[in-house]
Short mmCIF file of C-alpha atoms in Angstrom, two decimals:
data_model
loop_
_atom_site.label_atom_id
_atom_site.label_comp_id
_atom_site.label_asym_id
_atom_site.label_seq_id
_atom_site.Cartn_x
_atom_site.Cartn_y
_atom_site.Cartn_z
CA MET E 817 -5.51 4.26 36.91
CA THR E 818 -4.54 6.15 33.81
CA ALA E 819 -1.02 7.51 33.24
CA THR E 820 -0.25 11.03 32.45
CA PRO E 821 1.54 11.24 29.09
CA ASN E 822 5.23 12.04 29.32
CA THR E 823 5.88 15.27 27.41
CA ALA E 824 8.90 16.54 29.32
CA ARG E 825 11.22 16.00 26.34
CA SER E 826 8.59 16.26 23.53
CA VAL E 827 10.08 19.20 21.82
CA GLY E 828 12.57 21.90 22.29
CA VAL E 829 14.73 24.36 20.44
CA VAL E 830 18.41 23.37 20.51
CA HIS E 831 21.00 26.29 20.20
CA ALA E 832 23.70 24.55 17.99
CA PRO E 833 25.78 27.28 16.28
CA ASP E 834 27.95 24.63 14.55
CA ALA E 835 25.01 22.49 13.54
CA VAL E 836 25.46 20.95 9.99
CA HIS E 837 22.47 19.72 8.06
CA ALA E 838 22.69 15.99 7.37
CA PRO E 839 20.15 13.26 6.81
CA GLY E 840 21.32 11.31 9.82
CA VAL E 841 19.88 10.65 13.13
CA ALA E 842 21.81 10.77 16.48
CA ARG E 843 22.43 7.24 17.73
CA ALA E 844 20.85 5.65 14.65
CA LYS E 845 22.25 2.25 13.72
CA ALA E 846 24.51 2.01 10.70
CA ALA E 847 23.72 -1.57 9.75
CA HIS E 848 21.83 -1.80 6.48
CA ALA E 849 21.12 1.89 6.35
CA PRO E 850 22.49 4.28 3.72
CA GLY E 851 25.76 5.73 5.03
CA PRO E 852 25.41 9.56 5.21
CA ALA E 853 28.96 9.88 6.04
CA ASP E 854 30.05 8.12 2.88
CA VAL E 855 27.97 10.58 0.67
CA PRO E 856 29.50 13.89 -0.40
CA GLU E 857 28.06 16.80 1.65
CA ALA E 858 26.90 18.70 -1.42
CA VAL E 859 24.93 15.59 -2.54
CA ARG E 860 23.76 14.75 0.97
CA THR E 861 22.21 18.20 1.57
CA GLY E 862 21.08 18.88 -1.87
CA GLY E 863 22.60 22.27 -1.77
CA VAL E 864 20.42 23.33 1.21
CA PRO E 865 22.36 25.73 3.47
CA ALA E 866 22.99 24.82 7.13
CA PRO E 867 20.22 25.77 9.52
CA ALA E 868 20.49 28.79 11.79
CA PRO E 869 20.64 27.63 15.49
CA GLU E 870 17.15 28.87 16.25
CA ASP E 871 15.70 26.72 13.50
CA VAL E 872 17.00 23.50 15.07
CA PHE E 873 14.80 21.53 17.56
CA GLU E 874 14.91 18.28 19.41
CA THR E 875 11.95 15.79 19.54
CA ASP E 876 11.14 12.38 20.94
CA VAL E 877 7.87 12.01 19.02
CA PRO E 878 8.97 8.66 17.18
CA ALA E 879 10.00 7.12 20.40
CA ARG E 880 6.74 8.10 22.16
CA LEU E 881 4.71 6.56 19.39
CA ASP E 882 6.61 3.36 19.00
CA ARG E 883 6.55 2.45 22.68
CA LEU E 884 2.71 2.57 22.92
CA PRO E 885 0.89 -0.56 23.64
CA TRP E 886 -1.69 -1.84 21.09
CA SER E 887 -5.13 -0.30 21.75
CA ARG E 888 -8.41 0.76 20.26
CA PHE E 889 -6.74 3.62 18.70
CA HIS E 890 -4.61 1.33 16.56
CA TRP E 891 -7.64 -0.59 15.61
CA LEU E 892 -9.19 2.60 14.35
CA VAL E 893 -6.08 3.39 12.32
CA VAL E 894 -6.25 -0.06 10.84
CA THR E 895 -9.92 -0.03 10.18
CA GLY E 896 -10.41 3.56 9.05
CA LEU E 897 -7.28 3.64 6.77
CA GLY E 898 -6.78 0.02 5.81
CA ILE E 899 -10.30 -0.42 4.24
CA ALA E 900 -8.82 1.40 1.25
CA TRP E 901 -7.48 -1.98 0.01
CA ILE E 902 -10.72 -3.70 0.56
CA LEU E 903 -12.48 -1.01 -1.58
CA ASP E 904 -9.82 -1.47 -4.36
CA GLY E 905 -10.34 -5.24 -4.26
CA LEU E 906 -14.05 -4.68 -4.44
CA GLU E 907 -13.71 -2.31 -7.29
CA VAL E 908 -11.47 -4.40 -9.37
CA THR E 909 -13.53 -7.56 -8.94
CA ILE E 910 -16.97 -6.05 -9.23
CA VAL E 911 -16.46 -4.56 -12.65
CA GLY E 912 -15.15 -7.79 -14.11
CA SER E 913 -18.08 -9.61 -12.66
CA LEU E 914 -20.53 -6.98 -13.94
CA SER E 915 -19.18 -6.91 -17.42
CA GLY E 916 -22.11 -9.07 -18.71
CA ALA E 917 -24.74 -6.70 -17.18
CA LEU E 918 -22.85 -3.66 -18.57
CA THR E 919 -22.79 -5.01 -22.21
CA ALA E 920 -26.66 -6.04 -21.88
CA SER E 921 -27.52 -2.65 -20.32
CA PRO E 922 -30.31 -0.99 -22.46
CA VAL E 923 -28.94 2.44 -21.41
CA LEU E 924 -25.13 2.01 -21.64
CA HIS E 925 -25.06 -0.25 -24.77
CA MET E 926 -21.38 -1.06 -24.02
CA THR E 927 -19.42 -3.43 -26.18
CA GLY E 928 -16.84 -5.86 -24.83
CA ALA E 929 -14.06 -3.56 -26.06
CA GLU E 930 -15.72 -0.61 -24.11
CA VAL E 931 -15.77 -2.68 -20.87
CA GLY E 932 -12.04 -3.20 -21.49
CA MET E 933 -11.59 0.55 -22.04
CA ALA E 934 -13.32 1.38 -18.92
CA ALA E 935 -11.01 -1.00 -16.98
CA SER E 936 -8.12 0.79 -18.56
CA ALA E 937 -9.53 4.13 -17.51
CA TYR E 938 -9.55 2.93 -13.90
CA LEU E 939 -5.94 1.92 -14.12
CA ILE E 940 -4.88 5.21 -15.72
CA GLY E 941 -6.82 7.13 -13.02
CA ALA E 942 -5.09 5.07 -10.33
CA VAL E 943 -1.59 5.86 -11.63
CA ALA E 944 -2.34 9.45 -12.05
CA GLY E 945 -4.05 9.73 -8.70
CA ALA E 946 -1.12 8.01 -6.97
CA LEU E 947 1.41 10.43 -8.46
CA VAL E 948 -0.59 13.62 -7.87
CA PHE E 949 -1.93 12.96 -4.48
CA GLY E 950 1.31 11.24 -3.43
CA TRP E 951 3.23 14.55 -4.05
CA LEU E 952 0.48 16.51 -2.32
CA THR E 953 0.53 14.10 0.63
CA ASP E 954 4.19 14.88 1.38
CA ARG E 955 3.45 18.50 0.98
CA LEU E 956 0.18 19.07 2.67
CA GLY E 957 -0.02 16.29 5.19
CA ARG E 958 -1.44 12.73 5.43
CA LYS E 959 -4.88 13.55 7.12
CA ARG E 960 -5.96 16.16 4.62
CA LEU E 961 -5.12 13.89 1.61
CA PHE E 962 -6.55 10.65 3.02
CA SER E 963 -9.81 12.55 3.55
CA VAL E 964 -9.91 14.04 0.03
CA THR E 965 -8.98 10.83 -1.66
CA VAL E 966 -11.79 8.79 -0.06
CA LEU E 967 -14.20 11.79 -0.89
CA ILE E 968 -13.22 11.53 -4.56
CA TYR E 969 -13.64 7.75 -4.39
CA LEU E 970 -17.19 7.84 -2.93
CA ILE E 971 -18.51 10.60 -5.26
CA ALA E 972 -17.04 9.05 -8.28
CA THR E 973 -18.32 5.51 -7.36
CA LEU E 974 -21.91 6.85 -6.72
CA ALA E 975 -21.68 8.56 -10.06
CA CYS E 976 -20.77 5.30 -11.76
CA GLY E 977 -24.07 3.85 -10.60
CA LEU E 978 -25.78 6.85 -12.29
CA SER E 979 -23.97 6.76 -15.72
CA TRP E 980 -25.97 7.34 -18.79
CA ASN E 981 -23.55 6.25 -21.52
CA PHE E 982 -20.17 4.68 -22.05
CA TRP E 983 -18.27 8.02 -21.82
CA SER E 984 -19.82 9.01 -18.62
CA PHE E 985 -19.18 5.65 -17.13
CA ALA E 986 -15.46 5.67 -18.31
CA LEU E 987 -14.83 9.20 -16.82
CA PHE E 988 -16.36 8.17 -13.46
CA ARG E 989 -14.26 5.06 -13.43
CA LEU E 990 -11.13 7.10 -14.10
CA LEU E 991 -12.02 9.38 -11.18
CA THR E 992 -12.64 6.38 -9.05
CA GLY E 993 -9.23 5.00 -9.85
CA ALA E 994 -7.63 8.42 -9.07
CA GLY E 995 -9.21 8.29 -5.68
CA ILE E 996 -7.98 4.73 -5.02
CA GLY E 997 -4.50 5.49 -6.33
CA GLY E 998 -4.25 8.58 -4.04
CA GLU E 999 -5.27 6.31 -1.22
CA TYR E 1000 -2.38 3.96 -1.70
CA ALA E 1001 0.12 6.85 -1.16
CA ALA E 1002 -1.68 8.73 1.64
CA VAL E 1003 -2.93 5.66 3.60
CA ASN E 1004 0.32 3.56 3.36
CA ALA E 1005 2.31 6.57 4.60
CA ALA E 1006 -0.02 7.35 7.61
CA ILE E 1007 -0.38 3.66 8.63
CA GLN E 1008 3.37 3.10 8.86
CA GLU E 1009 3.89 6.37 10.76
CA LEU E 1010 1.25 5.65 13.38
CA ILE E 1011 1.77 1.88 14.03
CA PRO E 1012 4.48 0.96 16.54
CA ALA E 1013 7.61 -0.30 14.93
CA ARG E 1014 7.48 -3.80 16.56
CA ARG E 1015 4.13 -4.51 14.77
CA ARG E 1016 4.56 -2.46 11.54
CA GLY E 1017 5.42 -5.41 9.34
CA PHE E 1018 2.65 -7.62 10.29
CA THR E 1019 -0.06 -4.84 10.28
CA ASP E 1020 1.06 -3.50 6.94
CA LEU E 1021 1.09 -6.91 5.30
CA VAL E 1022 -2.35 -7.89 6.51
CA ILE E 1023 -3.83 -4.54 5.49
CA ASN E 1024 -2.35 -4.84 2.08
CA GLY E 1025 -3.61 -8.34 1.84
CA SER E 1026 -7.16 -7.23 2.72
CA PHE E 1027 -7.43 -6.40 -1.02
CA TRP E 1028 -8.48 -9.93 -1.33
CA LEU E 1029 -11.19 -9.56 1.11
CA GLY E 1030 -12.66 -6.91 -1.15
CA ALA E 1031 -12.27 -9.22 -4.13
CA ALA E 1032 -14.14 -11.96 -2.31
CA LEU E 1033 -16.92 -9.50 -1.34
CA GLY E 1034 -17.05 -8.33 -4.97
CA ALA E 1035 -17.36 -11.88 -6.27
CA LEU E 1036 -20.21 -12.70 -3.76
CA GLY E 1037 -21.88 -9.33 -4.24
CA ALA E 1038 -22.07 -9.83 -7.90
CA LEU E 1039 -23.90 -13.10 -7.47
CA VAL E 1040 -26.54 -11.15 -5.50
CA VAL E 1041 -26.93 -8.01 -7.51
CA LEU E 1042 -27.01 -9.87 -10.74
CA ASN E 1043 -29.55 -12.54 -9.70
CA PRO E 1044 -32.68 -11.66 -11.58
CA ALA E 1045 -34.74 -13.30 -8.87
CA ILE E 1046 -33.61 -10.58 -6.55
CA MET E 1047 -33.58 -7.51 -8.77
CA PRO E 1048 -33.44 -6.65 -12.44
CA PRO E 1049 -29.79 -6.70 -13.81
CA GLU E 1050 -30.13 -2.96 -14.87
CA ILE E 1051 -30.83 -2.07 -11.23
CA GLY E 1052 -28.46 -4.58 -9.89
CA TRP E 1053 -25.30 -3.22 -11.47
CA ARG E 1054 -26.19 0.26 -10.51
CA ALA E 1055 -26.90 -0.79 -6.95
CA ALA E 1056 -23.42 -2.43 -6.68
CA PHE E 1057 -21.78 0.95 -7.27
CA LEU E 1058 -24.11 2.83 -4.94
CA ILE E 1059 -23.30 0.38 -2.20
CA GLY E 1060 -19.57 1.03 -2.80
CA GLY E 1061 -20.20 4.71 -2.54
CA ALA E 1062 -22.00 4.23 0.83
CA LEU E 1063 -19.07 2.34 2.18
CA GLY E 1064 -16.86 5.15 1.15
CA PHE E 1065 -19.07 7.53 3.17
CA ILE E 1066 -18.73 5.33 6.20
CA VAL E 1067 -14.91 5.29 5.80
CA LEU E 1068 -14.85 9.15 5.63
CA LEU E 1069 -16.83 9.36 8.87
CA LEU E 1070 -14.31 7.04 10.56
CA ARG E 1071 -11.32 9.10 9.41
CA ARG E 1072 -12.62 12.15 11.11
CA PHE E 1073 -11.23 10.54 14.35
CA ILE E 1074 -7.77 9.73 13.07
CA PRO E 1075 -5.21 12.49 13.68
CA GLU E 1076 -2.55 13.92 11.40
CA SER E 1077 0.69 11.93 11.41
CA PRO E 1078 2.82 13.47 14.29
CA ARG E 1079 5.90 12.23 12.18
CA TRP E 1080 4.78 14.40 9.25
CA LEU E 1081 4.29 17.40 11.54
CA MET E 1082 7.79 17.14 13.13
CA THR E 1083 9.46 16.93 9.75
CA HIS E 1084 7.51 19.89 8.27
CA GLY E 1085 8.39 22.43 10.94
CA GLN E 1086 5.58 21.90 13.37
CA PRO E 1087 7.15 20.23 16.42
CA GLU E 1088 4.78 21.77 18.91
CA GLU E 1089 1.73 20.64 17.02
CA ALA E 1090 3.34 17.16 16.75
CA ALA E 1091 3.98 16.93 20.48
CA ARG E 1092 0.28 18.08 21.16
CA VAL E 1093 -1.15 15.31 18.90
CA VAL E 1094 1.05 12.62 20.45
CA SER E 1095 -0.05 13.78 23.96
CA GLU E 1096 -3.58 13.20 22.86
CA ILE E 1097 -2.84 9.86 21.56
CA GLU E 1098 -0.93 8.92 24.77
CA ALA E 1099 -3.86 9.98 26.85
CA ARG E 1100 -6.28 8.09 24.74
CA VAL E 1101 -4.18 4.89 24.79
CA ALA E 1102 -3.72 5.10 28.51
CA GLN E 1103 -7.44 5.49 29.03
CA GLU E 1104 -8.20 2.59 26.76
CA THR E 1105 -5.72 0.13 28.19
CA GLY E 1106 -6.23 1.27 31.81
CA ARG E 1107 -2.48 0.87 32.49
CA PRO E 1108 0.33 3.30 32.85
CA LEU E 1109 2.29 3.83 29.61
CA PRO E 1110 5.85 2.45 29.34
CA PRO E 1111 8.65 4.86 29.91
CA VAL E 1112 9.81 6.90 26.81
CA PRO E 1113 13.19 5.49 25.56
CA PRO E 1114 16.02 8.10 25.52
CA GLN E 1115 15.92 8.51 21.73
CA ALA E 1116 15.63 12.04 20.48
CA LEU E 1117 15.91 13.55 16.96
CA ARG E 1118 17.34 16.84 16.04
CA LEU E 1119 15.50 18.32 13.10
CA ARG E 1120 15.45 21.68 11.33
CA ARG E 1121 12.20 23.61 10.67
CA ASP E 1122 13.34 26.11 8.03
CA VAL E 1123 12.92 24.12 4.86
CA LYS E 1124 9.34 23.98 3.66
CA SER E 1125 9.68 21.46 0.93
CA TRP E 1126 12.13 18.53 0.46
CA PHE E 1127 10.78 17.30 -2.92
CA GLY E 1128 13.92 18.13 -5.01
CA VAL E 1129 16.32 16.79 -2.41
CA GLY E 1130 14.13 13.75 -1.85
CA PHE E 1131 13.87 13.00 -5.55
CA ARG E 1132 17.61 13.20 -5.91
CA ALA E 1133 18.07 10.99 -2.89
CA LEU E 1134 15.86 8.27 -4.46
CA PHE E 1135 18.41 7.86 -7.38
CA TYR E 1136 21.70 8.57 -5.47
CA GLN E 1137 21.77 7.96 -1.73
CA TYR E 1138 18.99 5.29 -1.71
CA ARG E 1139 19.88 3.97 -5.22
CA SER E 1140 20.13 0.38 -4.01
CA ARG E 1141 16.76 0.49 -2.32
CA THR E 1142 15.17 1.95 -5.44
CA ILE E 1143 16.62 -1.01 -7.41
CA LEU E 1144 15.23 -3.39 -4.72
CA GLY E 1145 11.79 -1.61 -4.97
CA VAL E 1146 11.67 -1.90 -8.73
CA ALA E 1147 12.59 -5.62 -8.64
CA LEU E 1148 10.04 -6.50 -5.93
CA MET E 1149 7.25 -4.42 -7.54
CA ALA E 1150 7.76 -5.56 -11.08
CA ALA E 1151 8.00 -9.22 -10.29
CA GLN E 1152 4.88 -9.50 -8.11
CA ALA E 1153 2.87 -7.13 -10.34
CA PHE E 1154 3.57 -9.17 -13.46
CA CYS E 1155 2.75 -12.50 -11.81
CA TYR E 1156 -0.29 -11.29 -9.91
CA ASN E 1157 -2.05 -9.47 -12.79
CA ALA E 1158 -1.09 -11.92 -15.45
CA VAL E 1159 -2.79 -14.69 -13.55
CA PHE E 1160 -5.67 -12.75 -12.08
CA PHE E 1161 -6.75 -10.93 -15.12
CA THR E 1162 -6.64 -14.18 -17.27
CA TYR E 1163 -8.05 -16.43 -14.57
CA ALA E 1164 -11.36 -16.69 -16.30
CA LEU E 1165 -9.91 -17.33 -19.68
CA ILE E 1166 -8.05 -20.25 -18.51
CA LEU E 1167 -10.96 -21.81 -16.72
CA THR E 1168 -13.43 -21.42 -19.63
CA ARG E 1169 -11.09 -22.22 -22.55
CA PHE E 1170 -9.15 -25.13 -21.15
CA TYR E 1171 -11.43 -26.50 -18.46
CA GLY E 1172 -14.80 -25.74 -19.89
CA ILE E 1173 -16.04 -23.79 -16.88
CA ALA E 1174 -19.25 -21.76 -17.61
CA SER E 1175 -18.66 -17.99 -17.15
CA GLY E 1176 -21.49 -17.80 -14.59
CA ARG E 1177 -19.56 -20.19 -12.30
CA ILE E 1178 -16.21 -18.24 -12.47
CA GLY E 1179 -17.03 -16.48 -9.14
CA LEU E 1180 -17.10 -19.87 -7.32
CA PHE E 1181 -13.50 -20.36 -8.28
CA ILE E 1182 -12.39 -16.84 -7.61
CA LEU E 1183 -13.62 -17.02 -4.02
CA PRO E 1184 -11.17 -19.66 -2.61
CA PHE E 1185 -8.33 -17.93 -4.69
CA ALA E 1186 -9.24 -14.55 -2.86
CA LEU E 1187 -9.44 -16.13 0.49
CA GLY E 1188 -6.01 -17.89 0.08
CA ASN E 1189 -4.56 -14.56 -0.89
CA PHE E 1190 -5.80 -12.84 2.33
CA ALA E 1191 -4.73 -15.85 4.52
CA GLY E 1192 -1.16 -15.66 3.36
CA PRO E 1193 -0.23 -12.31 4.97
CA LEU E 1194 -2.44 -13.12 8.00
CA VAL E 1195 -0.57 -16.44 8.72
CA LEU E 1196 2.88 -15.41 7.43
CA GLY E 1197 2.94 -11.81 8.43
CA ARG E 1198 4.31 -11.97 12.01
CA LEU E 1199 7.41 -13.82 10.64
CA PHE E 1200 8.35 -10.51 8.89
CA ASP E 1201 8.67 -8.81 12.35
CA THR E 1202 10.30 -11.82 14.13
CA TRP E 1203 12.36 -13.82 11.71
CA GLY E 1204 13.07 -10.66 9.67
CA ARG E 1205 12.32 -8.75 6.53
CA ARG E 1206 15.29 -10.16 4.43
CA PRO E 1207 14.78 -13.88 5.01
CA MET E 1208 11.07 -13.57 4.67
CA ILE E 1209 11.05 -11.69 1.47
CA VAL E 1210 13.67 -13.99 -0.07
CA ALA E 1211 11.77 -17.10 1.01
CA THR E 1212 8.31 -15.97 -0.12
CA TYR E 1213 9.58 -14.64 -3.51
CA ALA E 1214 11.69 -17.71 -4.13
CA LEU E 1215 8.95 -20.29 -3.11
CA SER E 1216 6.31 -18.42 -5.13
CA GLY E 1217 8.59 -18.55 -8.23
CA VAL E 1218 9.28 -22.36 -7.85
CA LEU E 1219 5.60 -23.21 -7.27
CA MET E 1220 4.63 -21.12 -10.27
CA ILE E 1221 7.09 -22.94 -12.52
CA ILE E 1222 5.90 -26.44 -11.27
CA THR E 1223 2.25 -25.53 -11.72
CA GLY E 1224 2.97 -24.36 -15.29
CA MET E 1225 4.65 -27.76 -15.95
CA LEU E 1226 1.67 -29.68 -14.48
CA PHE E 1227 -0.75 -27.54 -16.62
CA ALA E 1228 1.18 -28.04 -19.77
CA ALA E 1229 1.17 -31.91 -19.10
CA GLY E 1230 -2.61 -31.77 -18.66
CA ALA E 1231 -2.31 -33.23 -15.19
CA LEU E 1232 -4.74 -30.81 -13.52
CA ASP E 1233 -8.46 -30.42 -13.62
CA ALA E 1234 -10.32 -27.15 -12.86
CA VAL E 1235 -10.42 -27.73 -9.06
CA GLN E 1236 -6.82 -28.92 -8.90
CA GLN E 1237 -5.80 -25.87 -11.01
CA THR E 1238 -7.54 -23.47 -8.61
CA ALA E 1239 -6.06 -25.31 -5.67
CA ALA E 1240 -2.63 -24.85 -7.16
CA TRP E 1241 -3.16 -21.18 -7.83
CA THR E 1242 -4.41 -20.71 -4.31
CA GLY E 1243 -1.32 -22.45 -2.89
CA ILE E 1244 0.99 -20.21 -4.98
CA PHE E 1245 -0.65 -16.99 -4.08
CA PHE E 1246 -1.00 -17.96 -0.36
CA VAL E 1247 2.74 -17.38 -0.37
CA ALA E 1248 2.91 -14.77 -3.16
CA SER E 1249 0.31 -12.53 -1.40
CA ALA E 1250 2.70 -12.15 1.55
CA ALA E 1251 5.48 -11.42 -0.96
CA ALA E 1252 3.47 -8.80 -2.82
CA SER E 1253 2.44 -7.17 0.44
CA ALA E 1254 5.97 -7.23 1.47
CA ALA E 1255 6.85 -5.17 -1.61
CA TYR E 1256 4.60 -2.36 -0.49
CA LEU E 1257 5.89 -2.63 2.96
CA THR E 1258 9.43 -2.28 1.69
CA VAL E 1259 9.04 0.76 -0.55
CA GLY E 1260 7.09 2.42 2.26
CA GLU E 1261 9.54 2.09 5.07
CA SER E 1262 12.74 2.29 3.09
CA PHE E 1263 12.72 6.11 2.33
CA PRO E 1264 12.81 9.29 4.51
CA LEU E 1265 9.68 10.62 5.97
CA GLU E 1266 9.62 13.82 3.82
CA MET E 1267 9.42 11.71 0.51
CA ARG E 1268 7.66 8.58 1.71
CA ALA E 1269 4.28 9.12 0.07
CA ILE E 1270 5.73 10.10 -3.38
CA ALA E 1271 8.12 7.08 -3.16
CA ILE E 1272 5.01 4.83 -2.45
CA ALA E 1273 3.25 6.44 -5.35
CA LEU E 1274 6.15 6.09 -7.80
CA PHE E 1275 6.53 2.35 -7.07
CA TYR E 1276 2.73 1.81 -7.09
CA ALA E 1277 2.43 3.56 -10.43
CA PHE E 1278 5.28 1.39 -11.87
CA GLY E 1279 3.86 -1.75 -10.51
CA THR E 1280 0.30 -0.91 -11.79
CA GLY E 1281 1.80 -0.09 -15.23
CA VAL E 1282 3.76 -3.36 -15.29
CA GLY E 1283 0.99 -5.52 -13.91
CA GLY E 1284 -2.01 -3.86 -15.63
CA ILE E 1285 -0.44 -3.91 -19.07
CA ALA E 1286 2.51 -6.13 -19.56
CA GLY E 1287 1.24 -9.14 -17.48
CA PRO E 1288 -2.30 -9.51 -18.90
CA THR E 1289 -1.13 -8.66 -22.34
CA VAL E 1290 1.57 -11.43 -22.47
CA PHE E 1291 -0.61 -14.07 -20.90
CA GLY E 1292 -3.59 -13.12 -23.08
CA MET E 1293 -1.51 -13.55 -26.18
CA LEU E 1294 -0.21 -16.87 -24.94
CA ILE E 1295 -3.75 -18.15 -24.04
CA ASP E 1296 -4.91 -17.10 -27.63
CA THR E 1297 -2.53 -19.58 -29.13
CA GLY E 1298 -4.44 -22.27 -27.48
CA SER E 1299 -1.28 -24.17 -26.76
CA ARG E 1300 -0.67 -25.36 -23.07
CA MET E 1301 3.15 -25.36 -23.88
CA SER E 1302 3.03 -21.66 -24.81
CA ILE E 1303 1.25 -20.86 -21.58
CA LEU E 1304 3.99 -22.77 -19.71
CA TRP E 1305 6.45 -20.25 -20.96
CA GLY E 1306 4.41 -17.57 -19.52
CA TYR E 1307 4.38 -19.33 -16.14
CA ALA E 1308 8.14 -19.77 -16.38
CA LEU E 1309 8.63 -16.05 -17.12
CA GLY E 1310 6.57 -15.17 -14.03
CA GLY E 1311 8.35 -17.66 -11.86
CA GLY E 1312 11.78 -16.53 -13.18
CA LEU E 1313 10.96 -12.92 -12.32
CA MET E 1314 9.98 -13.98 -8.77
CA LEU E 1315 13.19 -15.94 -8.39
CA LEU E 1316 15.31 -12.88 -9.66
CA ALA E 1317 13.55 -10.69 -7.12
CA ALA E 1318 14.42 -13.11 -4.53
CA GLY E 1319 18.09 -12.89 -5.50
CA VAL E 1320 17.94 -9.06 -5.53
CA ALA E 1321 16.41 -9.04 -2.02
CA ALA E 1322 19.03 -11.39 -0.64
CA VAL E 1323 21.68 -8.82 -1.51
CA LEU E 1324 19.80 -5.44 -1.12
CA ALA E 1325 16.89 -5.96 1.34
CA VAL E 1326 16.86 -3.80 4.44
CA ASP E 1327 16.62 -5.33 7.93
CA ALA E 1328 13.92 -2.97 9.00
CA GLU E 1329 12.04 -5.29 11.43
CA ARG E 1330 11.18 -3.60 14.78
CA ARG E 1331 13.29 -0.50 13.94
CA PRO E 1332 11.94 2.92 14.08
CA LEU E 1333 11.29 4.49 10.65
CA GLU E 1334 13.78 7.27 11.43
CA GLU E 1335 16.52 4.61 12.01
CA VAL E 1336 15.74 2.64 8.74
CA ALA E 1337 15.78 5.94 6.76
CA PRO E 1338 16.91 9.03 8.58
CA PRO E 1339 14.75 12.12 7.82
CA LEU E 1340 16.03 14.56 5.29
CA SER E 1341 15.51 17.38 7.76
CA ALA E 1342 17.70 15.81 10.51
CA VAL E 1343 20.65 17.63 11.84
CA ALA E 1344 23.90 15.95 13.09
CA ALA E 1345 24.53 16.24 16.75
#
């Protein structure tokens, strides 16, 4: 027996002649949330006039979405949207693994410096794509942009496999990065808005951690496509990119069945469409589970539909009303980005220079490292929803920092061989992967719906800049000294940053576990009761 979706209170116009705009939600908890009442009205509203009574409506869309049981619909969201991180891991790893084939290519004739420049082009594209598409995602909708970004990715990746010289390859890598960067903003926002609050933390952490599944696939794929017994290297490296583009096409087809976020619709003046989409999701979930749906909790929002863009108000809120959360996001993203990229991008150098591992065997050492990184969020992720965000963020960041410093001391003392060094890195990043994924979870759920994608994009761009530039540069310089003691200072710096971030989280982290997004950060379009 299937249940009929409850839409009786889905949306309505509320006549409230004395309604005053406020980024607050009726009955929302005050604990650990920004206090709208403590913020001057002029700052709180950003100068936006109070809405007319006919522009105010009431909706229970969030409550209807959050009470849904887990179903095949949610697996579709996880698979169709979450694969973006697998593709990013695949892209980052495959190019590093293909560097030898690229420099040996009789067509591209790339130097080692040009391989590095192509990697930089990818990072530049990722930062630019995140910012541009993040802004467009908040303005035009989640579905439209997560379709556009994967389309850009698949076309650019296919083009990489058809490159005819360095400049064409670098341009296509830049466009590939733009697609992936846009994915981070559009996809993270959509996932958090479609997944029930009680499972949002675990789901988001595992999806972010799936980057390392892509990294493992990239390492294994490189061993296949670069094996001359299977295919010539010139064809092999091109095949790697063509396969990536084909995967992107499959993702594009899957996303045709994922609806627009009802939460985005309701905060952008389309409450009727939001209610219609939720009704379709409810009918689908009821049919898939074969059980009546739980009753809708009596939690309704009063929103306004007359403001078309909240970008200016949202940007000011980022640095005033949500200043402490912005500081938290910067601390978490900077620490994890520095540590991750510093170690990952110099991984091969440590193994070859200090342990004498042949470059052709590096992939065998990357594989356990990558699998450990994925296992961390998978094993620890549920604790972020049960034990809580604050204690788990503090614990994972602090433990990662301590382990990183201890590993640096053992490395400096020459107490580790290559296998033990890899085991130590795997242990560190089993914990640090959960911490890093929690950073993306935090910046995604800590800000209002109307500015969620651009907030994710800003922090992603900041983390990519710090991680892709500062971390590898510092560690690369320390490795060039040939001194184990110098590298110890790099480990100490990374570990110290993780410990500092843990301290910031202990004070500023938001207790967002199992709470609706609208309670964690009231929409900018909310109207006081």
